[in-house]
């Protein structure tokens, strides 16, 4: 308790209105992202993890957004995608914990060790995805292979830089790379959220079974590049004294938080909830 009070005492008691709004909208977005990510992590464990354990390739193929996750004929690819999915689950659960400042201040050892696990999981997730791409390729062909490979390499790069700056005690740079890593991590489930939203509101216009339609092509980078841009806007708004920059960041983050909350609610009812209930309760 005393450590938390001391930490809070070090912070300015008065902040410009927009500066405070940037901080609080960022925290709200992170909290909603954690809740949504935790639900998606349970879905991964229930649906994909269960299929891996059971060897149920038919169940794994039920989602048109996922390649076959277990195929004895391509064991290396199966191991790679399994590693990617399980490490991704760790990332979704641990990510927001790394961003809680009072927790870092009060339990620095917990932050360091959970950070090591988080960075290791990011590297494993990126490497597992790359192994799958090289061994089997994605359903969308070369264009999807390239985009997803860039995403995997970006995960590894962000995790490596976050660890490198932390070890060198360059904490401002470390936090910036940790935020970028978090922005990349959430792309794995935003990809599915965005596809579901598009099917609901646009009837899947521009999507094909082979993932080479106009919408599919746009989605190759849309699931992680805007996240990085939003993270950069947040980082710059925290340092900037310009009201317009901070107002832009606040509006972007608030809109994203509301949209994410609504879509998470709809997805839990229609997509994530039934497999979780079936795995946990046999319902």
Coordinates of N, CA, C and O in Angstrom, one line a residue, residues 65-198:
X65 N -12.0 -19.5 -41.2 CA -10.9 -18.6 -41.0 C -9.7 -19.3 -40.6 O -8.6 -18.6 -40.4
X66 N -9.7 -20.6 -40.3 CA -8.5 -21.3 -39.8 C -8.2 -22.4 -40.7 O -9.0 -23.2 -41.2
X67 N -6.8 -22.6 -41.1 CA -6.4 -23.8 -41.8 C -6.5 -25.0 -40.9 O -6.7 -24.9 -39.7
X68 N -6.4 -26.2 -41.5 CA -6.4 -27.4 -40.6 C -5.3 -27.3 -39.6 O -4.1 -27.1 -40.0
X69 N -5.6 -27.5 -38.4 CA -4.6 -27.4 -37.3 C -4.0 -28.6 -36.9 O -3.0 -28.6 -36.2
X70 N -4.5 -29.8 -37.3 CA -3.8 -31.0 -37.0 C -3.9 -32.0 -38.2 O -4.9 -32.4 -38.7
X71 N -2.7 -32.2 -38.8 CA -2.6 -33.1 -39.9 C -1.3 -33.9 -39.8 O -0.2 -33.4 -39.9
X72 N -1.4 -35.2 -39.5 CA -0.2 -36.0 -39.3 C 0.7 -36.0 -40.5 O 1.9 -36.2 -40.4
X73 N 0.1 -35.7 -41.7 CA 0.9 -35.7 -42.9 C 1.9 -34.5 -43.0 O 2.9 -34.5 -43.7
X74 N 1.5 -33.5 -42.2 CA 2.4 -32.2 -42.2 C 2.6 -31.9 -40.7 O 2.1 -30.9 -40.2
X75 N 3.3 -32.8 -40.0 CA 3.5 -32.7 -38.6 C 4.2 -31.4 -38.2 O 3.8 -30.7 -37.2
X76 N 5.2 -30.9 -39.0 CA 5.9 -29.7 -38.7 C 5.0 -28.5 -38.7 O 5.0 -27.6 -37.8
X77 N 4.1 -28.5 -39.7 CA 3.1 -27.4 -39.7 C 2.1 -27.4 -38.6 O 1.8 -26.4 -38.0
X78 N 1.7 -28.6 -38.2 CA 0.8 -28.8 -37.0 C 1.4 -28.3 -35.7 O 0.8 -27.7 -34.9
X79 N 2.7 -28.7 -35.5 CA 3.4 -28.2 -34.3 C 3.6 -26.7 -34.3 O 3.4 -26.1 -33.3
X80 N 3.9 -26.2 -35.5 CA 4.0 -24.7 -35.6 C 2.8 -24.0 -35.3 O 2.8 -23.0 -34.5
X81 N 1.6 -24.4 -35.9 CA 0.4 -23.7 -35.6 C -0.1 -23.9 -34.2 O -0.7 -23.0 -33.5
X82 N 0.2 -25.1 -33.6 CA -0.2 -25.4 -32.2 C 0.6 -24.5 -31.3 O 0.0 -23.9 -30.4
X83 N 1.9 -24.3 -31.6 CA 2.7 -23.4 -30.8 C 2.2 -22.0 -30.9 O 2.2 -21.2 -29.9
X84 N 1.9 -21.6 -32.1 CA 1.4 -20.2 -32.4 C 0.1 -20.0 -31.5 O -0.1 -18.9 -30.9
X85 N -0.8 -20.9 -31.6 CA -2.1 -20.7 -30.9 C -2.0 -20.7 -29.4 O -2.6 -19.9 -28.7
X86 N -1.2 -21.7 -28.8 CA -1.0 -21.8 -27.4 C -0.2 -20.6 -26.8 O -0.6 -20.0 -25.8
X87 N 0.8 -20.2 -27.5 CA 1.6 -19.0 -27.1 C 0.7 -17.7 -27.2 O 0.8 -16.8 -26.4
X88 N -0.2 -17.7 -28.3 CA -1.1 -16.6 -28.4 C -2.0 -16.5 -27.3 O -2.4 -15.4 -26.8
X89 N -2.5 -17.6 -26.7 CA -3.3 -17.6 -25.6 C -2.6 -16.9 -24.4 O -3.2 -16.1 -23.7
X90 N -1.4 -17.3 -24.1 CA -0.6 -16.7 -23.1 C -0.5 -15.2 -23.3 O -0.7 -14.4 -22.3
X91 N -0.3 -14.8 -24.5 CA -0.1 -13.3 -24.8 C -1.4 -12.6 -24.5 O -1.4 -11.5 -23.9
X92 N -2.6 -13.1 -24.9 CA -3.8 -12.4 -24.7 C -4.2 -12.3 -23.2 O -4.8 -11.3 -22.8
X93 N -3.7 -13.3 -22.4 CA -4.0 -13.2 -21.0 C -3.1 -12.3 -20.2 O -3.5 -11.6 -19.3
X94 N -1.8 -12.3 -20.6 CA -0.8 -11.5 -19.9 C -0.6 -10.1 -20.3 O -0.1 -9.3 -19.5
X95 N -1.0 -9.8 -21.6 CA -0.7 -8.5 -22.2 C -1.1 -7.3 -21.3 O -0.2 -6.5 -20.9
X96 N -2.3 -7.1 -21.0 CA -2.7 -5.9 -20.2 C -2.1 -5.8 -18.9 O -1.9 -4.7 -18.4
X97 N -1.8 -6.9 -18.2 CA -1.1 -6.9 -16.9 C 0.2 -6.2 -17.0 O 0.6 -5.5 -16.1
X98 N 0.9 -6.3 -18.1 CA 2.2 -5.6 -18.3 C 2.1 -4.1 -18.3 O 3.0 -3.4 -18.1
X99 N 0.9 -3.6 -18.6 CA 0.7 -2.2 -18.8 C 0.2 -1.5 -17.6 O 0.0 -0.3 -17.6
X100 N -0.1 -2.2 -16.5 CA -0.6 -1.6 -15.3 C 0.5 -1.0 -14.5 O 1.3 -1.7 -13.9
X101 N 0.6 0.4 -14.5 CA 1.7 1.1 -13.8 C 1.8 0.8 -12.3 O 2.9 0.5 -11.8
X102 N 0.7 0.9 -11.5 CA 0.8 0.6 -10.1 C 1.3 -0.8 -9.8 O 2.0 -1.0 -8.8
X103 N 0.9 -1.8 -10.6 CA 1.4 -3.1 -10.4 C 2.9 -3.2 -10.7 O 3.6 -3.9 -10.0
X104 N 3.4 -2.5 -11.7 CA 4.8 -2.5 -12.0 C 5.6 -1.9 -10.8 O 6.7 -2.3 -10.5
X105 N 5.0 -0.9 -10.2 CA 5.7 -0.2 -9.1 C 5.7 -1.0 -7.9 O 6.7 -1.0 -7.1
X106 N 4.6 -1.7 -7.6 CA 4.5 -2.4 -6.3 C 5.1 -3.8 -6.4 O 5.7 -4.2 -5.4
X107 N 5.0 -4.4 -7.5 CA 5.6 -5.8 -7.6 C 6.5 -5.8 -8.8 O 6.2 -6.5 -9.9
X108 N 7.7 -5.2 -8.8 CA 8.6 -5.1 -10.0 C 9.0 -6.5 -10.4 O 9.2 -6.8 -11.6
X109 N 9.3 -7.4 -9.4 CA 9.7 -8.8 -9.8 C 8.6 -9.5 -10.6 O 9.0 -10.2 -11.6
X110 N 7.4 -9.3 -10.2 CA 6.3 -9.9 -11.0 C 6.3 -9.4 -12.4 O 6.1 -10.1 -13.4
X111 N 6.4 -8.1 -12.5 CA 6.4 -7.5 -13.8 C 7.6 -8.0 -14.7 O 7.4 -8.3 -15.9
X112 N 8.8 -8.2 -14.1 CA 9.9 -8.6 -14.8 C 9.7 -10.1 -15.3 O 10.0 -10.4 -16.5
X113 N 9.2 -11.0 -14.4 CA 9.1 -12.4 -14.8 C 7.9 -12.6 -15.7 O 8.0 -13.4 -16.7
X114 N 6.8 -11.9 -15.5 CA 5.7 -12.0 -16.4 C 6.1 -11.4 -17.8 O 5.6 -11.9 -18.8
X115 N 6.9 -10.4 -17.7 CA 7.4 -9.8 -19.0 C 8.2 -10.7 -19.8 O 8.2 -10.8 -21.0
X116 N 9.1 -11.5 -19.1 CA 9.9 -12.5 -19.8 C 9.0 -13.6 -20.4 O 9.3 -14.0 -21.5
X117 N 8.0 -14.0 -19.7 CA 7.1 -15.0 -20.2 C 6.4 -14.4 -21.4 O 6.2 -15.1 -22.5
X118 N 5.9 -13.2 -21.3 CA 5.2 -12.5 -22.3 C 6.0 -12.4 -23.6 O 5.6 -12.7 -24.7
X119 N 7.3 -11.9 -23.5 CA 8.1 -11.7 -24.6 C 8.5 -13.1 -25.2 O 8.5 -13.2 -26.5
X120 N 8.7 -14.1 -24.4 CA 9.0 -15.4 -24.9 C 7.8 -16.0 -25.7 O 8.0 -16.6 -26.8
X121 N 6.6 -15.8 -25.2 CA 5.4 -16.2 -25.9 C 5.3 -15.5 -27.2 O 4.8 -16.1 -28.2
X122 N 5.6 -14.2 -27.2 CA 5.5 -13.5 -28.5 C 6.4 -14.1 -29.5 O 6.1 -14.2 -30.7
X123 N 7.6 -14.4 -29.1 CA 8.6 -14.9 -30.0 C 8.2 -16.3 -30.5 O 8.3 -16.6 -31.7
X124 N 7.7 -17.1 -29.6 CA 7.2 -18.4 -30.0 C 6.0 -18.4 -30.9 O 5.9 -19.2 -31.9
X125 N 5.1 -17.4 -30.6 CA 3.9 -17.3 -31.5 C 4.3 -16.9 -32.9 O 3.8 -17.4 -33.9
X126 N 5.2 -15.9 -33.0 CA 5.7 -15.5 -34.3 C 6.4 -16.6 -35.0 O 6.2 -16.8 -36.2
X127 N 7.3 -17.3 -34.3 CA 8.1 -18.4 -34.9 C 7.2 -19.5 -35.3 O 7.4 -20.1 -36.4
X128 N 6.2 -19.8 -34.5 CA 5.3 -20.9 -34.8 C 4.5 -20.6 -36.1 O 4.3 -21.5 -36.9
X129 N 4.0 -19.4 -36.2 CA 3.3 -19.0 -37.4 C 4.2 -19.1 -38.7 O 3.8 -19.5 -39.7
X130 N 5.5 -18.6 -38.5 CA 6.4 -18.7 -39.6 C 6.7 -20.1 -40.0 O 6.8 -20.5 -41.2
X131 N 6.8 -21.0 -39.1 CA 7.0 -22.5 -39.4 C 5.9 -23.0 -40.2 O 6.0 -23.7 -41.1
X132 N 4.6 -22.7 -39.7 CA 3.5 -23.1 -40.5 C 3.5 -22.6 -41.9 O 3.2 -23.3 -42.8
X133 N 3.8 -21.3 -42.1 CA 3.8 -20.7 -43.4 C 4.8 -21.4 -44.3 O 4.5 -21.8 -45.5
X134 N 6.0 -21.7 -43.8 CA 7.0 -22.3 -44.6 C 6.7 -23.7 -44.9 O 6.8 -24.2 -46.0
X135 N 6.1 -24.5 -43.9 CA 5.8 -25.9 -44.1 C 4.6 -26.2 -44.9 O 4.5 -27.1 -45.7
X136 N 3.6 -25.3 -44.8 CA 2.3 -25.6 -45.4 C 1.7 -24.5 -46.2 O 1.0 -24.7 -47.2
X137 N 2.0 -23.3 -45.9 CA 1.4 -22.1 -46.5 C 0.0 -21.8 -46.0 O -0.7 -22.7 -45.4
X138 N -0.5 -20.6 -46.2 CA -1.8 -20.2 -45.8 C -2.8 -20.5 -46.8 O -2.5 -20.7 -48.0
X139 N -4.1 -20.4 -46.4 CA -5.2 -20.7 -47.3 C -5.3 -19.6 -48.4 O -5.8 -19.9 -49.5
X140 N -4.8 -18.4 -48.2 CA -4.9 -17.3 -49.1 C -3.8 -17.2 -50.1 O -3.7 -16.3 -50.9
X141 N -2.8 -18.2 -50.1 CA -1.7 -18.2 -51.1 C -0.6 -17.2 -50.7 O -0.4 -16.8 -49.6
X142 N 0.2 -16.8 -51.8 CA 1.4 -16.1 -51.6 C 1.2 -14.7 -50.9 O 1.9 -14.3 -50.0
X143 N 0.1 -14.0 -51.3 CA -0.1 -12.7 -50.7 C -0.4 -12.8 -49.2 O 0.2 -12.0 -48.4
X144 N -1.1 -13.8 -48.8 CA -1.4 -14.0 -47.4 C -0.1 -14.5 -46.7 O 0.1 -14.1 -45.5
X145 N 0.6 -15.4 -47.3 CA 1.9 -15.9 -46.8 C 2.8 -14.7 -46.4 O 3.4 -14.6 -45.3
X146 N 2.9 -13.7 -47.3 CA 3.8 -12.6 -47.1 C 3.3 -11.7 -46.0 O 4.1 -11.3 -45.1
X147 N 2.0 -11.4 -46.0 CA 1.4 -10.5 -45.0 C 1.5 -11.2 -43.6 O 2.0 -10.5 -42.6
X148 N 1.2 -12.4 -43.5 CA 1.3 -13.1 -42.2 C 2.7 -13.3 -41.7 O 3.0 -13.3 -40.5
X149 N 3.6 -13.5 -42.6 CA 5.0 -13.6 -42.3 C 5.6 -12.3 -41.7 O 6.3 -12.2 -40.8
X150 N 5.1 -11.1 -42.4 CA 5.5 -9.8 -41.8 C 5.0 -9.6 -40.4 O 5.7 -9.1 -39.6
X151 N 3.7 -10.1 -40.2 CA 3.1 -10.0 -38.9 C 3.9 -10.8 -37.9 O 4.2 -10.3 -36.8
X152 N 4.3 -12.0 -38.2 CA 5.1 -12.8 -37.3 C 6.5 -12.2 -37.0 O 6.9 -12.2 -35.9
X153 N 7.1 -11.7 -38.0 CA 8.4 -11.1 -37.8 C 8.3 -9.8 -37.0 O 9.2 -9.5 -36.2
X154 N 7.2 -9.1 -37.2 CA 7.0 -7.9 -36.4 C 6.8 -8.2 -34.9 O 7.3 -7.5 -34.0
X155 N 6.1 -9.3 -34.6 CA 5.9 -9.8 -33.2 C 7.3 -10.1 -32.6 O 7.6 -9.6 -31.5
X156 N 8.1 -10.8 -33.3 CA 9.5 -11.1 -32.8 C 10.3 -9.9 -32.6 O 11.0 -9.7 -31.6
X157 N 10.2 -8.9 -33.6 CA 11.0 -7.7 -33.5 C 10.6 -6.9 -32.3 O 11.4 -6.4 -31.5
X158 N 9.3 -6.7 -32.1 CA 8.8 -5.9 -31.0 C 9.1 -6.5 -29.6 O 9.6 -5.8 -28.7
X159 N 9.0 -7.8 -29.5 CA 9.3 -8.5 -28.3 C 10.8 -8.4 -28.0 O 11.2 -8.1 -26.9
X160 N 11.6 -8.6 -29.0 CA 13.1 -8.5 -28.8 C 13.5 -7.1 -28.4 O 14.4 -6.9 -27.5
X161 N 12.9 -6.0 -29.0 CA 13.3 -4.7 -28.7 C 12.8 -4.3 -27.3 O 13.5 -3.6 -26.5
X162 N 11.6 -4.8 -26.9 CA 11.1 -4.5 -25.5 C 12.1 -5.1 -24.5 O 12.4 -4.5 -23.5
X163 N 12.6 -6.3 -24.7 CA 13.5 -7.0 -23.8 C 14.9 -6.3 -23.8 O 15.5 -6.0 -22.8
X164 N 15.3 -5.9 -25.0 CA 16.6 -5.3 -25.1 C 16.7 -4.0 -24.4 O 17.7 -3.7 -23.7
X165 N 15.7 -3.1 -24.5 CA 15.7 -1.8 -23.9 C 15.5 -2.0 -22.4 O 16.0 -1.2 -21.6
X166 N 14.7 -3.0 -21.9 CA 14.5 -3.2 -20.5 C 15.8 -3.6 -19.9 O 16.2 -3.1 -18.8
X167 N 16.6 -4.5 -20.5 CA 17.9 -4.9 -20.0 C 18.9 -3.7 -19.9 O 19.7 -3.7 -19.0
X168 N 18.8 -2.8 -20.8 CA 19.7 -1.7 -20.9 C 19.1 -0.5 -20.0 O 19.7 0.5 -19.9
X169 N 18.0 -0.8 -19.3 CA 17.4 0.2 -18.4 C 16.9 1.5 -19.1 O 16.9 2.5 -18.6
X170 N 16.6 1.3 -20.4 CA 16.0 2.4 -21.2 C 14.5 2.3 -21.1 O 13.9 1.8 -22.0
X171 N 13.9 2.7 -20.0 CA 12.6 2.3 -19.7 C 11.5 3.0 -20.6 O 10.5 2.4 -20.8
X172 N 11.8 4.2 -21.0 CA 10.9 4.9 -21.9 C 10.8 4.1 -23.2 O 9.7 3.9 -23.7
X173 N 11.9 3.7 -23.8 CA 11.9 3.0 -25.0 C 11.3 1.6 -24.8 O 10.6 1.1 -25.7
X174 N 11.6 1.0 -23.6 CA 11.0 -0.3 -23.3 C 9.5 -0.3 -23.3 O 8.8 -1.1 -23.9
X175 N 8.9 0.8 -22.6 CA 7.5 0.9 -22.6 C 6.9 1.1 -23.9 O 5.8 0.6 -24.3
X176 N 7.5 1.9 -24.8 CA 7.0 2.2 -26.1 C 7.0 0.9 -26.9 O 6.0 0.6 -27.6
X177 N 8.0 0.1 -26.8 CA 8.0 -1.2 -27.6 C 7.0 -2.2 -27.0 O 6.4 -3.0 -27.7
X178 N 6.8 -2.1 -25.7 CA 5.8 -3.0 -25.1 C 4.4 -2.7 -25.5 O 3.6 -3.6 -25.8
X179 N 4.1 -1.4 -25.7 CA 2.8 -1.0 -26.2 C 2.7 -1.4 -27.7 O 1.6 -1.8 -28.1
X180 N 3.7 -1.2 -28.4 CA 3.7 -1.7 -29.8 C 3.4 -3.2 -29.9 O 2.7 -3.7 -30.7
X181 N 4.1 -3.9 -29.0 CA 3.9 -5.4 -29.0 C 2.5 -5.7 -28.6 O 1.8 -6.6 -29.3
X182 N 1.9 -5.1 -27.7 CA 0.5 -5.3 -27.3 C -0.4 -5.0 -28.5 O -1.4 -5.7 -28.7
X183 N -0.1 -3.9 -29.2 CA -1.0 -3.6 -30.4 C -0.9 -4.7 -31.4 O -1.9 -4.9 -32.1
X184 N 0.3 -5.3 -31.6 CA 0.4 -6.4 -32.5 C -0.3 -7.6 -32.0 O -1.0 -8.3 -32.8
X185 N -0.2 -7.9 -30.8 CA -0.8 -9.2 -30.2 C -2.3 -9.2 -30.4 O -2.8 -10.2 -30.8
X186 N -2.9 -8.1 -30.2 CA -4.4 -8.1 -30.3 C -4.9 -8.3 -31.7 O -6.1 -8.6 -31.9
X187 N -4.0 -8.1 -32.7 CA -4.4 -8.4 -34.1 C -4.9 -9.8 -34.3 O -5.7 -10.0 -35.2
X188 N -4.4 -10.8 -33.5 CA -4.7 -12.2 -33.8 C -6.2 -12.4 -33.6 O -6.8 -13.2 -34.3
X189 N -6.8 -11.7 -32.6 CA -8.2 -11.9 -32.4 C -9.1 -10.8 -33.1 O -10.2 -11.0 -33.4
X190 N -8.5 -9.6 -33.3 CA -9.2 -8.6 -34.1 C -9.4 -9.1 -35.5 O -10.5 -8.7 -36.1
X191 N -8.5 -9.9 -36.0 CA -8.7 -10.5 -37.4 C -10.1 -11.2 -37.4 O -10.9 -11.0 -38.4
X192 N -10.4 -12.0 -36.4 CA -11.6 -12.7 -36.4 C -12.8 -11.8 -36.1 O -13.9 -12.0 -36.7
X193 N -12.6 -10.9 -35.2 CA -13.7 -9.9 -34.9 C -14.1 -9.2 -36.1 O -15.3 -9.0 -36.4
X194 N -13.1 -8.7 -36.9 CA -13.4 -7.9 -38.1 C -14.1 -8.7 -39.2 O -15.0 -8.2 -39.9
X195 N -13.7 -10.0 -39.3 CA -14.3 -10.8 -40.3 C -15.8 -11.1 -39.9 O -16.7 -11.0 -40.7
X196 N -16.0 -11.3 -38.6 CA -17.4 -11.6 -38.2 C -18.2 -10.3 -38.3 O -19.4 -10.4 -38.8
X197 N -17.7 -9.2 -38.0 CA -18.4 -7.9 -38.1 C -18.8 -7.7 -39.6 O -19.9 -7.2 -39.9
X198 N -17.9 -8.0 -40.5 CA -18.1 -7.8 -41.9 C -19.2 -8.7 -42.4 O -20.0 -8.3 -43.3

